[in-house]
XYZ file of C-alpha atoms in Angstrom:
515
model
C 25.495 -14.467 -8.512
C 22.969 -16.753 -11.044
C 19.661 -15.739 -12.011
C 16.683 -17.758 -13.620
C 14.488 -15.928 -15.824
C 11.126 -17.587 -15.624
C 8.046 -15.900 -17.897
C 5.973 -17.685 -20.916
C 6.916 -14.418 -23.129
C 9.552 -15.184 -25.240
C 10.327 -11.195 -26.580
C 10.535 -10.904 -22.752
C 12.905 -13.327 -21.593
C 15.081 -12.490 -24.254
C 14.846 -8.925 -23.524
C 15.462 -8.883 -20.323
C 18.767 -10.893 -21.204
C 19.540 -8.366 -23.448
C 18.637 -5.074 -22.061
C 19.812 -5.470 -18.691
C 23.652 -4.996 -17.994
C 24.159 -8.179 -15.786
C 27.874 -8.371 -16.037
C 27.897 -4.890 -14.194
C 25.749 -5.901 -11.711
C 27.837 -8.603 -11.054
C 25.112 -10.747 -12.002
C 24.288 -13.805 -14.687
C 21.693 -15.104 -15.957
C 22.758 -19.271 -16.266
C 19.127 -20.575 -17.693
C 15.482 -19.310 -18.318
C 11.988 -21.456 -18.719
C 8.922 -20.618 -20.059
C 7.328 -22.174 -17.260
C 7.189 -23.190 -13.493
C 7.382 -26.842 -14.403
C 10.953 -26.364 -16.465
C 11.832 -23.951 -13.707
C 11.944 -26.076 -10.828
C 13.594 -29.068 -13.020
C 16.571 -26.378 -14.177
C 16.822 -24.940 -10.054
C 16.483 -28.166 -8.152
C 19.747 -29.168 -11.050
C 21.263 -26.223 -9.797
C 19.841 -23.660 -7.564
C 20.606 -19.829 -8.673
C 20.553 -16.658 -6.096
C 17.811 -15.343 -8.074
C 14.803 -16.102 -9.325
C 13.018 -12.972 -11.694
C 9.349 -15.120 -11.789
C 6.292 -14.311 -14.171
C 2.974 -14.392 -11.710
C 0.954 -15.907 -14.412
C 1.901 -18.857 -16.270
C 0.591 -21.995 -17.690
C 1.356 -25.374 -15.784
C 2.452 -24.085 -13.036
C 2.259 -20.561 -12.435
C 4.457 -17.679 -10.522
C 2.779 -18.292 -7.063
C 3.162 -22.299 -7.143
C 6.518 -22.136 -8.108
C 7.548 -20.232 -5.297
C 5.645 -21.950 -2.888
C 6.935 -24.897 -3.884
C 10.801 -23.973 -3.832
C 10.063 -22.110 -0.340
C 8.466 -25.571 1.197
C 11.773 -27.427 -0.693
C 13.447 -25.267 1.972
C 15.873 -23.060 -0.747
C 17.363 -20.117 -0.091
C 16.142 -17.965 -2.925
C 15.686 -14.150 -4.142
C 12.430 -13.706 -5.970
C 11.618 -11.155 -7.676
C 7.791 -11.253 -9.813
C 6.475 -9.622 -12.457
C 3.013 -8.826 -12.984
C 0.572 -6.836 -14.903
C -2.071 -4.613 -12.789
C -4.906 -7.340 -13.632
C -2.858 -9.770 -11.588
C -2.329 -7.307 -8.271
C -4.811 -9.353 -6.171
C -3.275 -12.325 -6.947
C 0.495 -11.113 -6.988
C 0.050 -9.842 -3.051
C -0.523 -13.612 -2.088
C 3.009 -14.139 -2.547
C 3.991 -11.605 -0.334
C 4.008 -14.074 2.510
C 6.668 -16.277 1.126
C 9.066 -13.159 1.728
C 9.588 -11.860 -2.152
C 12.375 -9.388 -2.811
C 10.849 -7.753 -4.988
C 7.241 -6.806 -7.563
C 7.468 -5.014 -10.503
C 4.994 -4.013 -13.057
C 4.962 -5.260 -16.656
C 5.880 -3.713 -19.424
C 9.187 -3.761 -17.195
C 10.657 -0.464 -17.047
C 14.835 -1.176 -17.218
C 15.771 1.240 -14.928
C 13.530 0.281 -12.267
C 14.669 -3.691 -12.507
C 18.261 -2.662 -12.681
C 17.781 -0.439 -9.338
C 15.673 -3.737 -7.795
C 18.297 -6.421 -8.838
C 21.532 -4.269 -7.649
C 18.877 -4.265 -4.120
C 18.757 -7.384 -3.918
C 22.249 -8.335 -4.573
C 23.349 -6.089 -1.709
C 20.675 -7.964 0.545
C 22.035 -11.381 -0.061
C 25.890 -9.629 0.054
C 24.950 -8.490 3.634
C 23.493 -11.768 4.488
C 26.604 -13.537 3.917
C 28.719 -11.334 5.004
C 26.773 -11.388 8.785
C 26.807 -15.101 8.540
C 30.513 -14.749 8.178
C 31.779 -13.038 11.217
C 34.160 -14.931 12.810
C 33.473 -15.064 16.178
C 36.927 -15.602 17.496
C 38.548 -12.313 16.109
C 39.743 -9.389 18.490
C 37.577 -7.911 20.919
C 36.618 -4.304 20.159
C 33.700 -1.737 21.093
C 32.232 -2.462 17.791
C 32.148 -6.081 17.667
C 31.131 -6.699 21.694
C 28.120 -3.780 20.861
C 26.844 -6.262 17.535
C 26.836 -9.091 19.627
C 24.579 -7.310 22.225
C 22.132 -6.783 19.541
C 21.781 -10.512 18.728
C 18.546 -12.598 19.737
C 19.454 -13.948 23.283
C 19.853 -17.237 22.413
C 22.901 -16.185 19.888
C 24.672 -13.927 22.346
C 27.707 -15.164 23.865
C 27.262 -16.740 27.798
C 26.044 -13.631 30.329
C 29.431 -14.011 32.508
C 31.355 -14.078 29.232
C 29.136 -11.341 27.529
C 29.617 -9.076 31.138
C 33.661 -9.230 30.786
C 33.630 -8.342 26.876
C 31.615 -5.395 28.032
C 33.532 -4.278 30.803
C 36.827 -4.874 28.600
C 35.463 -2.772 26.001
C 34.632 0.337 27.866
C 30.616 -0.496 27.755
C 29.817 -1.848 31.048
C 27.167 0.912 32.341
C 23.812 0.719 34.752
C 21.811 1.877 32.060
C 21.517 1.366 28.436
C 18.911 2.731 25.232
C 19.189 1.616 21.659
C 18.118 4.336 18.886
C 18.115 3.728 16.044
C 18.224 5.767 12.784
C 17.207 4.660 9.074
C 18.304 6.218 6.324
C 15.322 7.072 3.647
C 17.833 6.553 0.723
C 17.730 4.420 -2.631
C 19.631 1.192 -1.875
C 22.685 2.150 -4.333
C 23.126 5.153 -2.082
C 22.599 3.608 1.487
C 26.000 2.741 2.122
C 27.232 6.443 1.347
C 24.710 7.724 4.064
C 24.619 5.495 6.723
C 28.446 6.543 6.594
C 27.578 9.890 6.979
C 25.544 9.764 9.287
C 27.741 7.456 11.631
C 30.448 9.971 11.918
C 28.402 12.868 12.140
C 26.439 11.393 14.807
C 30.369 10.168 16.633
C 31.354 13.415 17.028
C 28.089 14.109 19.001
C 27.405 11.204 20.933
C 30.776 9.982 21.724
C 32.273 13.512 21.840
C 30.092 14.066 24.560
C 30.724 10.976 26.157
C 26.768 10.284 25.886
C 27.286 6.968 24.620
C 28.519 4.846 20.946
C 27.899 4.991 17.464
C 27.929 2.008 15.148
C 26.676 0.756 12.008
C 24.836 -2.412 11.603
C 22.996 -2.409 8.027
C 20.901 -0.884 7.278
C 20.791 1.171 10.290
C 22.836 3.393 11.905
C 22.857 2.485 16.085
C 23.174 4.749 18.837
C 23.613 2.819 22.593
C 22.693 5.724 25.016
C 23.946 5.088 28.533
C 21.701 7.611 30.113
C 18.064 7.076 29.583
C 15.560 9.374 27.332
C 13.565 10.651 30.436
C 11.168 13.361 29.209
C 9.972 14.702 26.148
C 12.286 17.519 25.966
C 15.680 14.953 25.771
C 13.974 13.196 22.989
C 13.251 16.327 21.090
C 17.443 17.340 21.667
C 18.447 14.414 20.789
C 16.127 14.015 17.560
C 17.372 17.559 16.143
C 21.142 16.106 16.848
C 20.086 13.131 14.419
C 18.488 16.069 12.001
C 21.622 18.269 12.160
C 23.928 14.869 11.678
C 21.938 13.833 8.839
C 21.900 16.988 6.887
C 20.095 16.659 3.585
C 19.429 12.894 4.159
C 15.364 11.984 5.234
C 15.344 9.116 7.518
C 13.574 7.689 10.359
C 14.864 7.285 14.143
C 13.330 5.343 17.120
C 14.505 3.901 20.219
C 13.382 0.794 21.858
C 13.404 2.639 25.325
C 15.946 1.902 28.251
C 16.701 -1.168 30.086
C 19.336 -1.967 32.764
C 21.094 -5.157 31.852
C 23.340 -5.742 29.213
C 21.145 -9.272 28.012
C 17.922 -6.686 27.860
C 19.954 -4.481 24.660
C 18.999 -6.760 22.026
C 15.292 -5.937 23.298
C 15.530 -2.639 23.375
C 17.086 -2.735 19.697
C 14.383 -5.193 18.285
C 11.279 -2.604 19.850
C 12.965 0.389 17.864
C 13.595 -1.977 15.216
C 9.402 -2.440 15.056
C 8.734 1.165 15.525
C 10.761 1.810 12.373
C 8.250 -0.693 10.545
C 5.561 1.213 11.949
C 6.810 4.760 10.910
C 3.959 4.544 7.888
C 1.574 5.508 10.663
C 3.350 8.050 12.866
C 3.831 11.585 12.686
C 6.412 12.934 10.668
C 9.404 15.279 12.763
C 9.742 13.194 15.690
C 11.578 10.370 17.020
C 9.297 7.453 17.672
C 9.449 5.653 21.492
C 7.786 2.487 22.958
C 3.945 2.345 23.376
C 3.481 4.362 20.181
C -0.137 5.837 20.139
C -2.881 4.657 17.313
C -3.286 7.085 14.428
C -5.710 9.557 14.866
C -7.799 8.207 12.588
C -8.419 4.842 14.491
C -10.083 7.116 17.303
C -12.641 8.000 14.832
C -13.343 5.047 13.254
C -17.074 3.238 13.383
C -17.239 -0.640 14.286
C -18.370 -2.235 11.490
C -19.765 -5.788 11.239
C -19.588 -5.967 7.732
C -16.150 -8.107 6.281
C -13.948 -6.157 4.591
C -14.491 -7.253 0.736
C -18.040 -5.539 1.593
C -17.074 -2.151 3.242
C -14.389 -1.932 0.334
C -17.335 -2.029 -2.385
C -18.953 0.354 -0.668
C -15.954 2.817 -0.325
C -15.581 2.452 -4.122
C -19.017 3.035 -4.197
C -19.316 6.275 -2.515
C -16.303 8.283 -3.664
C -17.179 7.039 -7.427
C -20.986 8.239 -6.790
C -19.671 11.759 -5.122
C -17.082 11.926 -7.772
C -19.354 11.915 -10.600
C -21.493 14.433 -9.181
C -18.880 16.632 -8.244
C -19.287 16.546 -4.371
C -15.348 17.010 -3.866
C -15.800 18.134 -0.381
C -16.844 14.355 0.796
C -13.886 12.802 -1.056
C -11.229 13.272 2.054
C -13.537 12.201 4.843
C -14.340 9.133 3.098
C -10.525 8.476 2.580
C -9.886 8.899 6.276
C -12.811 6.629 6.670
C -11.686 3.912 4.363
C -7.980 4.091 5.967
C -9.418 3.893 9.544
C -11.292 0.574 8.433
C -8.071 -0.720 6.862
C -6.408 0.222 10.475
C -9.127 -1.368 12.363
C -8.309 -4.509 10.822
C -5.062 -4.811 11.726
C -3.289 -4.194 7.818
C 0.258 -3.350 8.253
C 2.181 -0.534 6.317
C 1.853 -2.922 2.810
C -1.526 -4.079 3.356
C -2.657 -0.706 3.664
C -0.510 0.367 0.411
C -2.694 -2.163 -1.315
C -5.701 -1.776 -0.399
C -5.350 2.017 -1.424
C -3.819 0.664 -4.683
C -7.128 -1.383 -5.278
C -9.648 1.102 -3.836
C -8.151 3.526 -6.555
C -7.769 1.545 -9.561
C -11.404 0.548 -8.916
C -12.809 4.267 -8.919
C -10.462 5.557 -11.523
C -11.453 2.283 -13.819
C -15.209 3.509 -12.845
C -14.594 6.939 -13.802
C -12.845 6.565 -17.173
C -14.546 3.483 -18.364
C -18.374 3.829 -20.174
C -19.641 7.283 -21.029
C -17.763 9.960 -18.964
C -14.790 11.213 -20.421
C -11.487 10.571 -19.579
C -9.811 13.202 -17.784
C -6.095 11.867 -17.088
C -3.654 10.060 -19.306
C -2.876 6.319 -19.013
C 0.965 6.964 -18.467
C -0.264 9.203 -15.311
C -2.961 6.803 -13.799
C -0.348 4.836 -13.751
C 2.554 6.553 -12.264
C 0.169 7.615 -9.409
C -0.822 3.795 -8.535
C 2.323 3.005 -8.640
C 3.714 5.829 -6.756
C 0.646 4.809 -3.774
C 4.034 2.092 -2.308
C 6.351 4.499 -1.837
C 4.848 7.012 0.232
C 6.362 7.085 3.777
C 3.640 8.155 5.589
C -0.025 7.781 5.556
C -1.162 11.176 5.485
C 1.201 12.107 2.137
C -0.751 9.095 0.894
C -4.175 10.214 2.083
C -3.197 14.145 1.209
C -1.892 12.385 -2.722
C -4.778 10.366 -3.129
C -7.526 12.911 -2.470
C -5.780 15.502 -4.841
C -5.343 13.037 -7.526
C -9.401 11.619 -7.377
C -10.184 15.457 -7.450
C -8.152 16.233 -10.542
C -10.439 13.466 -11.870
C -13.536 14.975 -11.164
C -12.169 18.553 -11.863
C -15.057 21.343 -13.514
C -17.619 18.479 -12.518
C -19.134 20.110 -9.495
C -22.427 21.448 -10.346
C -23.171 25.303 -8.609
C -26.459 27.385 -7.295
C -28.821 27.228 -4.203
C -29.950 23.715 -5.548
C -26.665 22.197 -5.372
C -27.436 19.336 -3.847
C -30.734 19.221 -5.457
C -28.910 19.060 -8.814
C -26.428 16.685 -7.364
C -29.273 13.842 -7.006
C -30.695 14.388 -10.297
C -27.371 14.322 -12.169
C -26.862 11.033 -10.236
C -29.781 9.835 -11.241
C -29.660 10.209 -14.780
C -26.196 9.258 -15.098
C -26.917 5.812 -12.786
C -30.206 4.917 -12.794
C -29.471 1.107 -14.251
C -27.712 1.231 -10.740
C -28.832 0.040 -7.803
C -29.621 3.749 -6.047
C -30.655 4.150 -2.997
C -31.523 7.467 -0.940
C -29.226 6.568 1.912
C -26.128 6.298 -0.304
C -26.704 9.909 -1.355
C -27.815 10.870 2.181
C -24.084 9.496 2.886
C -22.314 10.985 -0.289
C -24.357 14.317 0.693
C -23.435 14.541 4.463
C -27.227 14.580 5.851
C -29.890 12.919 6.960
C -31.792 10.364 4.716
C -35.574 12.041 6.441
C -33.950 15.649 5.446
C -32.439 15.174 2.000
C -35.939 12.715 0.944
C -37.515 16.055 1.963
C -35.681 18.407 0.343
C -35.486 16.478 -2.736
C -39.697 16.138 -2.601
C -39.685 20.283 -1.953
C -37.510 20.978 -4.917
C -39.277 18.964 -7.784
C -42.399 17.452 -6.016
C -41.902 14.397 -6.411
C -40.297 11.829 -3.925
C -37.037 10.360 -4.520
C -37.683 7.030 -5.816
C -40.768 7.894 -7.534
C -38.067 10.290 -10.036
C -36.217 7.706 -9.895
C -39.150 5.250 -11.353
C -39.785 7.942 -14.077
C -36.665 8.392 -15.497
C -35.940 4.387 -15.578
C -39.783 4.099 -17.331
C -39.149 6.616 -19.474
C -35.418 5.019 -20.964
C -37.198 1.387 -20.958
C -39.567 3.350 -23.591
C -36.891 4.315 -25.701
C -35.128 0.518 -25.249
C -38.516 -0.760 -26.134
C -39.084 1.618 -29.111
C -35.625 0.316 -30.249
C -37.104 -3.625 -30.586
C -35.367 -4.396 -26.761
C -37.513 -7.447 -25.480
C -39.252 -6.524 -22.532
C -37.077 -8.431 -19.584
C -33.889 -6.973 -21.597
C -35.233 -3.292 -21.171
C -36.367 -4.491 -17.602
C -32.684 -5.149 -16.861
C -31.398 -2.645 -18.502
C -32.976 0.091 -16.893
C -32.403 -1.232 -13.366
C -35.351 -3.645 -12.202
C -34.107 -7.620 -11.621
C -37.735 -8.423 -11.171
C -39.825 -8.343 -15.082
C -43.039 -8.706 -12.910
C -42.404 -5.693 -10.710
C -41.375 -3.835 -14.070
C -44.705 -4.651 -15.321
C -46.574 -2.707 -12.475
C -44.221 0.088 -12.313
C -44.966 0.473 -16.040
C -48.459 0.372 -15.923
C -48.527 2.455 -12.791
C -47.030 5.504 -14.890
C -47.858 4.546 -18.417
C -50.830 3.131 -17.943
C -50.662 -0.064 -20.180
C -47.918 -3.071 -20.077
C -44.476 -2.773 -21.623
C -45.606 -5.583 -24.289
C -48.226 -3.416 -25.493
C -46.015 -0.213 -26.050
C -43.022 -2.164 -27.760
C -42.869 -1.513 -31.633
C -43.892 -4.906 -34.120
């Protein structure tokens, strides 16, 4: 199969020729361009299988280029590279179906494993567009063709005798099916496995037939699932058959005529794209409930670039001050917004990628110390897209943001107390607000105003004033012109910095800034 290598980097095109063992991939790389613009010139010459595509380029950059060749209408592979400034932008071309997104500096390994994917997609591909149609009719053959869209599926009359000829004509069917949780170079091994484990179960019992039709492995019932206790048998026969190998297994529920299978298969076939959000140990069935989380999750009229800055605001804020205990229910709360807006399993994935990078960028950026290695920040972000399940990514993320903030939790009967002044000092250039810690703090914003004015007299913002007067002094002291300090210190408004300085200073900032 051809491949196009498409990146402005010259090292990296050439090392990507280099380093990667095409030949035994059965791959080859016939041209490269440092561009989009020489790109589509050298594919629309000849079009390749592949196309391994830079995101940001000059001209014409990663996402244009694929647009454009999508609209052309060719059948291409892409596969983009992209550095972790360009994630925002990379997920656009999600849409136009991309095979594949990988992180730069390119780890070998990890293209290798992506192109030898992707070769077996398009090797499946063909080999379904293939099938001749006219070859001898068997169980196996007569069972793929009931899985086909309607409108490919042989006559109903015609499709009725194939079935009865074959041994398959019933008054009842079900379609489960069961995904393999495998790396692609091992896929074929287990779906293998599984198929004649699962044969000498199902068929042995005369309970119904086994195929394989990639990637899955498909069961046709010809009883119906009636009760939980028949789906719970039947999932621990799928458990026993598949040994050591994780997968996922869901059926599209019964139906009672043959042109209703393909339905059946295509509903399981959804619940498997849904598994993210299930519960683990089970075998998923039609009219799937909402997570849990969705139950509990507020209406919110603000969009969704504005409740995402004010996630990252809150678990950076309780973070910093060590409130660990608020750093789960505010990732539930975030990932019952992203639910309530409809992301799928991806969308989800990314958002938790960016809501991450944004408080681990907060936290080891400026004065605080960092407390985790590069190489680790960035296995964990990239380790957020292949969780299964969104509780190991919820249960992940909030032990990760916690190792963060480790030994940063302040103690005593004035904990929270201490919590508010610590924030205060560390962010008062910020725009602070006693409802944000109210929120951070789990109470009231009447209770914790009151128990702040208790502890050290004064009321919240009228610390807050004090500390932000007293650093413009230093700024000022320092020969900082007096709408820089202003700024600086947290005010946008030099005239309201003027009264708030003579309120507690008694004369203007001009006056107390050093000749």
């Amino acid at each position: 199969m051809k491949v196009v290598i498409v990146d402005d980097e010259p090292k990296l095109r050439q090392g990507l020729q280099t380093l990667i063992p095409w030949e035994s991939l059965g791959l080859t790389v016939t041209a490269t361009a440092a561009n989009g613009n020489e790109a589509v010139e050298i594919i629309e010459k000849e079009p390749p299988d592949i196309v391994v595509v830079d995101i940001r380029m000059p001209l014409m950059d990663g996402l244009q280029l694929i647009q454009y060749l999508t609209s052309a209408g060719l059948q291409l592979q892409f596969i983009i590279l992209s550095g972790y400034a360009d994630f925002e932008y990379a997920k656009q071309a999600i849409k136009y179906g991309v095979a594949g997104y990988l992180l730069k500096p390119v780890d070998i390994k990890e293209m290798t494993h992506t192109l030898k994917q992707v070769r077996e997609r398009i090797e499946e591909e063909r080999l379904k567009q293939g099938i001749n149609q006219t070859e001898l009719i068997n169980r196996d053959w007569v069972l793929h063709n009931l899985l086909l869209p309607q409108d490919k599926k042989e006559a109903p009359a015609q499709l009725r005798s194939m079935a009865k000829e074959a041994g398959l004509l019933r008054s009842c069917y079900e379609v489960v099916i069961v995904f393999p949780r495998v790396s692609d170079a091992s896929r074929s091994d287990a779906l293998q496995q599984l198929s004649e484990a699962l044969k000498r179960t199902i068929e042995g019992k005369a309970m119904g037939m086994v195929t394989i039709r990639f990637p899955y492995v498909i069961v046709l019932l010809h009883e119906p699932l009636r009760g939980a206790e028949r789906r719970e048998k039947l999932y621990r026969e799928i458990r026993n058959a598949a040994s050591d190998i994780r997968f996922v297994a869901a059926t599209g529920g019964a139906v009672s005529e043959l042109e209703e299978v393909s339905g059946s298969y295509l509903k399981a076939q959804e619940l498997i794209k849904q598994a993210f959000f299930s519960e683990k140990g089970r075998l998923l069935g039609p009219n799937p409930s909402h997570h849990p989380l969705t139950e509990s999750c507020r209406q919110s009229g603000d969009n969704a670039e504005g409740m995402m800055e004010e996630f990252i605001s809150r678990l950076y804020y309780s973070l910093d001050a060590g409130n660990g205990t608020m750093i789960l229910p505010l990732l539930k709360e975030a990932a019952a917004f992203f639910l309530m807006q409809e992301q799928d399993e991806n969308a989800v994935k990314e958002s938790f990628f960016f809501l991450s990078n944004a408080v681990v960028h907060k936290l080891t950026s400026g004065y605080r110390k960092e407390t985790k290695e590069t190489d680790e920040v960035s296995r964990f972000l990239k380790g957020i897209f292949e969780y299964e399940h969104l509780d190991d990514l919820l249960d992940e993320t909030h032990r990760f943001l916690l190792n963060l903030a480790e030994d940063s939790e302040p103690g005593g009967k004035d904990k929270e107390v201490k919590i508010m002044i610590n924030t205060i000092h560390r962010h008062y250039a910020d725009n602070l607000k006693l409802e944000t810690l109210a929120g951070m703090l789990n109470y009231s914003t009447a209770y914790l105003g009151q128990l702040f004015k208790n502890k050290t007299g004064e009321y919240f913002n009228t610390y807050l004033d004090r500390v932000r007067i007293q650093k413009a002094k230093e700024l000022l002291g320092q020969g900082m012109k007096v709408y820089e300090a202003a700024e600086r210190v947290g005010y946008t408004s030099v005239n309201y910095f003027h009264s708030k300085f003579k309120k507690y200073e008694g004369r203007s900032p001009s006056d107390f800034k050093n000749p």
